[in-house]
Coordinates of C-alpha atoms in Angstrom, one line a residue:
M1 CA -262.9 88.9 -59.3
A2 CA -259.0 89.2 -60.7
R3 CA -259.8 92.1 -63.0
I4 CA -256.4 94.1 -62.9
A5 CA -254.4 90.6 -64.0
E6 CA -257.2 89.4 -66.4
D7 CA -257.5 92.4 -68.2
L8 CA -253.7 92.9 -68.5
L9 CA -253.3 89.6 -69.5
L10 CA -255.7 89.9 -72.0
L11 CA -254.7 93.1 -73.7
L12 CA -251.2 91.3 -74.0
L13 CA -252.6 88.8 -75.8
D14 CA -254.7 91.0 -78.2
N15 CA -252.1 90.6 -81.4
A16 CA -251.9 88.2 -84.3
S17 CA -250.2 85.6 -82.3
A18 CA -252.7 85.6 -79.7
Q19 CA -249.5 85.1 -77.4
P20 CA -248.2 87.6 -74.8
G21 CA -245.5 89.9 -76.4
L22 CA -243.6 90.5 -73.2
E23 CA -240.4 87.3 -72.4
R24 CA -242.1 84.9 -69.8
G25 CA -239.8 86.1 -66.9
R26 CA -241.2 89.4 -67.0
L27 CA -244.4 88.1 -67.7
Q28 CA -244.8 86.0 -64.7
R29 CA -243.6 89.2 -62.5
L30 CA -246.0 91.2 -64.0
L31 CA -249.2 89.2 -63.1
A32 CA -247.9 88.6 -60.0
A33 CA -247.7 92.0 -59.1
A34 CA -251.3 92.9 -60.9
V35 CA -252.8 89.6 -58.5
L36 CA -251.3 91.7 -55.2
L37 CA -253.1 95.1 -56.7
D38 CA -256.3 93.3 -57.2
L39 CA -256.1 92.6 -53.2
A40 CA -255.0 95.9 -52.6
Y41 CA -258.3 97.4 -54.7
D42 CA -260.3 94.8 -52.6
C43 CA -259.1 96.2 -49.4
R44 CA -257.2 93.0 -48.6
V45 CA -253.6 93.8 -48.6
R46 CA -251.7 97.0 -47.6
P47 CA -248.0 98.0 -47.0
A48 CA -247.3 98.4 -43.5
L49 CA -247.7 101.6 -41.3
P50 CA -245.3 103.4 -39.7
Q51 CA -246.6 102.6 -36.0
E52 CA -247.3 99.2 -36.7
P53 CA -244.9 96.4 -35.4
V54 CA -243.7 95.6 -38.7
P55 CA -240.7 96.5 -41.0
P56 CA -242.2 99.1 -43.5
D57 CA -241.2 97.9 -46.1
R58 CA -244.0 94.5 -45.5
L59 CA -247.1 94.0 -47.1
V60 CA -249.8 93.2 -44.3
A61 CA -252.9 91.2 -45.2
L62 CA -256.4 92.6 -44.1
A63 CA -259.3 90.9 -42.4
G64 CA -262.1 89.8 -44.7
P65 CA -264.2 86.9 -46.2
P66 CA -262.4 84.8 -48.4
P67 CA -262.3 85.2 -51.7
L68 CA -264.2 83.2 -54.0
D69 CA -261.6 84.0 -57.1
P70 CA -259.2 81.2 -57.6
V71 CA -256.6 83.7 -58.9
V72 CA -256.4 85.8 -55.4
R73 CA -256.5 83.4 -53.1
P74 CA -253.1 81.6 -53.3
A75 CA -251.7 85.5 -52.9
L76 CA -253.6 86.2 -50.1
D77 CA -253.1 82.5 -48.3
L78 CA -249.2 83.9 -49.1
L79 CA -249.4 87.2 -47.4
Q80 CA -252.0 86.2 -44.5
R81 CA -248.8 83.6 -43.2
A82 CA -246.9 86.8 -42.3
P83 CA -246.3 90.4 -43.5
I84 CA -243.7 90.2 -46.8
T85 CA -241.9 92.6 -48.9
A86 CA -243.8 93.0 -52.2
S87 CA -240.6 91.7 -54.3
A88 CA -240.5 88.7 -51.8
A89 CA -244.7 87.9 -52.5
I90 CA -244.0 88.5 -56.6
A91 CA -241.0 85.9 -56.4
K92 CA -243.3 83.2 -54.4
L93 CA -246.1 83.8 -56.8
R94 CA -244.5 84.4 -60.4
K95 CA -244.2 80.8 -61.2
H96 CA -248.3 79.8 -60.9
T97 CA -249.7 83.0 -61.7
E98 CA -249.9 83.2 -65.1
D99 CA -251.7 79.5 -65.4
Q100 CA -253.9 80.3 -62.8
V101 CA -255.3 83.5 -64.5
L102 CA -255.2 81.9 -67.8
D103 CA -257.5 79.1 -66.4
Q104 CA -259.8 81.2 -65.1
L105 CA -260.1 83.2 -68.7
L106 CA -260.4 79.4 -70.2
R107 CA -262.7 78.8 -67.4
T108 CA -265.1 81.6 -67.9
G109 CA -265.1 81.3 -71.9
Q110 CA -263.3 84.5 -72.7
L111 CA -260.2 82.2 -73.9
H112 CA -259.7 79.7 -76.5
Q113 CA -256.6 77.3 -76.1
I114 CA -254.8 75.9 -79.1
A115 CA -251.8 73.6 -78.8
L116 CA -248.7 74.7 -80.9
S117 CA -246.5 72.0 -79.7
A118 CA -246.3 68.7 -77.2
H119 CA -243.7 67.3 -75.6
R120 CA -243.4 64.7 -73.1
F121 CA -240.8 66.3 -70.8
R122 CA -240.9 70.2 -71.2
R123 CA -243.3 73.0 -71.6
N124 CA -246.0 72.8 -74.5
S125 CA -246.6 75.8 -76.0
Y126 CA -250.0 77.4 -76.9
A127 CA -251.8 80.2 -78.6
W128 CA -254.9 81.6 -76.6
P129 CA -257.2 83.8 -79.1
L130 CA -259.7 85.7 -77.7
A131 CA -263.1 84.2 -77.7
G132 CA -264.7 87.7 -78.0
R133 CA -263.9 91.3 -78.3
G134 CA -265.9 93.1 -76.0
R135 CA -264.3 93.0 -73.1
V136 CA -260.3 93.8 -74.7
D137 CA -262.0 96.4 -76.7
Q138 CA -263.6 98.3 -73.5
A139 CA -260.0 97.6 -71.9
R140 CA -258.0 99.0 -74.6
A141 CA -260.4 102.3 -75.2
A142 CA -259.7 103.0 -71.5
L143 CA -256.1 103.1 -71.5
L144 CA -255.8 104.9 -75.0
S145 CA -258.1 107.4 -73.5
A146 CA -256.0 107.6 -70.3
L147 CA -252.8 108.1 -72.0
F148 CA -253.7 109.8 -75.2
D149 CA -256.9 112.2 -74.1
G150 CA -255.7 113.0 -70.8
H151 CA -258.7 111.1 -69.4
R152 CA -258.6 110.6 -65.7
P153 CA -258.1 106.3 -65.7
D154 CA -260.8 104.4 -63.7
P155 CA -258.8 102.2 -61.0
V156 CA -258.2 98.9 -62.6
T157 CA -256.8 101.1 -66.0
A158 CA -254.3 103.4 -63.3
A159 CA -253.2 99.9 -62.0
I160 CA -252.8 98.4 -65.6
V161 CA -250.2 101.4 -67.0
S162 CA -248.5 101.7 -63.7
L163 CA -247.2 98.4 -63.6
L164 CA -246.3 98.4 -67.6
H165 CA -244.8 101.7 -67.2
A166 CA -242.7 100.1 -64.5
T167 CA -241.9 97.1 -66.9
D168 CA -240.9 99.0 -69.9
G169 CA -244.4 96.8 -71.2
L170 CA -246.0 99.8 -73.1
G171 CA -244.3 99.0 -75.7
T172 CA -246.0 95.8 -76.5
L173 CA -248.8 97.1 -76.6
L174 CA -248.5 100.5 -78.5
S175 CA -246.3 101.5 -81.6
L176 CA -245.8 105.2 -81.8
N177 CA -242.9 107.5 -82.8
D178 CA -240.3 109.5 -80.2
R179 CA -242.7 112.1 -80.1
G180 CA -245.5 109.9 -79.3
W181 CA -243.3 107.8 -76.7
Q182 CA -242.1 111.2 -75.1
W183 CA -245.7 111.6 -74.6
V184 CA -247.0 108.6 -73.4
M185 CA -244.2 108.0 -71.0
G186 CA -244.8 111.0 -69.3
R187 CA -248.4 110.6 -68.8
A188 CA -248.0 107.1 -67.6
S189 CA -245.4 108.5 -65.2
E190 CA -248.3 111.1 -64.1
I191 CA -250.8 108.0 -63.5
A192 CA -248.2 105.8 -61.9
S193 CA -248.0 108.9 -59.1
G194 CA -251.5 108.7 -58.5
T195 CA -252.9 111.6 -59.7
W196 CA -256.1 109.6 -60.6
V197 CA -256.9 108.8 -57.2
D198 CA -260.7 109.8 -55.5
D199 CA -259.1 110.3 -51.9
E200 CA -262.7 110.0 -50.7
K201 CA -262.6 106.7 -52.1
M202 CA -260.3 103.9 -49.9
A203 CA -260.2 101.3 -52.7
D204 CA -258.6 103.9 -54.9
V205 CA -256.3 105.0 -52.1
N206 CA -255.1 101.8 -51.0
L207 CA -254.9 100.7 -54.8
A208 CA -252.7 103.8 -54.6
V209 CA -250.4 103.2 -52.1
T210 CA -250.0 99.5 -52.8
T211 CA -249.1 100.2 -56.1
A212 CA -246.1 102.3 -55.1
A213 CA -244.9 99.4 -53.3
V214 CA -245.1 97.2 -56.3
R215 CA -243.8 99.6 -59.0
A216 CA -240.9 99.6 -56.3
A217 CA -240.3 95.5 -56.6
L218 CA -240.7 95.1 -60.5
A219 CA -238.1 98.3 -60.9

């Protein structure tokens, strides 16, 4: 399940317009990066190790069963062809990842789709109202708890905070005064540094080191 990418998009759609508050180019890169982190949390991709015959800035696919989730499958297929930098992977995946995540959320009944325009020769515009608030309320509560209450975030929340922090996207979800932003940016930077990681959990460690590589590609 592309939990990071799906929760991230649900959070970005949770507004009056039922449309992401980020401009489309930034949204596409953000979701492509999130799918890479979903693979990392599933221990299917990691940065190259120093002793490997691969340039150190490459992402390497790891062995495992074929993923069932159609959102992550194209990203894994790309990485299995050859090691690739995070920036190159994001550039190749960005065009279709948004539609793939939206399609999956629609298939699983978590969104509705409302056409706002109909054009023959250019992309139509849509709104995607939430079918229910349970999942997005849980994701938002986890994010707010991590940012404002100092609670240790779960891995999915930590990845979302890290990606939004890297792309200046937290303002899409939060409205704060200057003092509030100083606090949030400091806390988000702390989370992005990996302080949340349980060193005894391989998935946590792999997600954190891959997040560092992906964040550098988004900067």
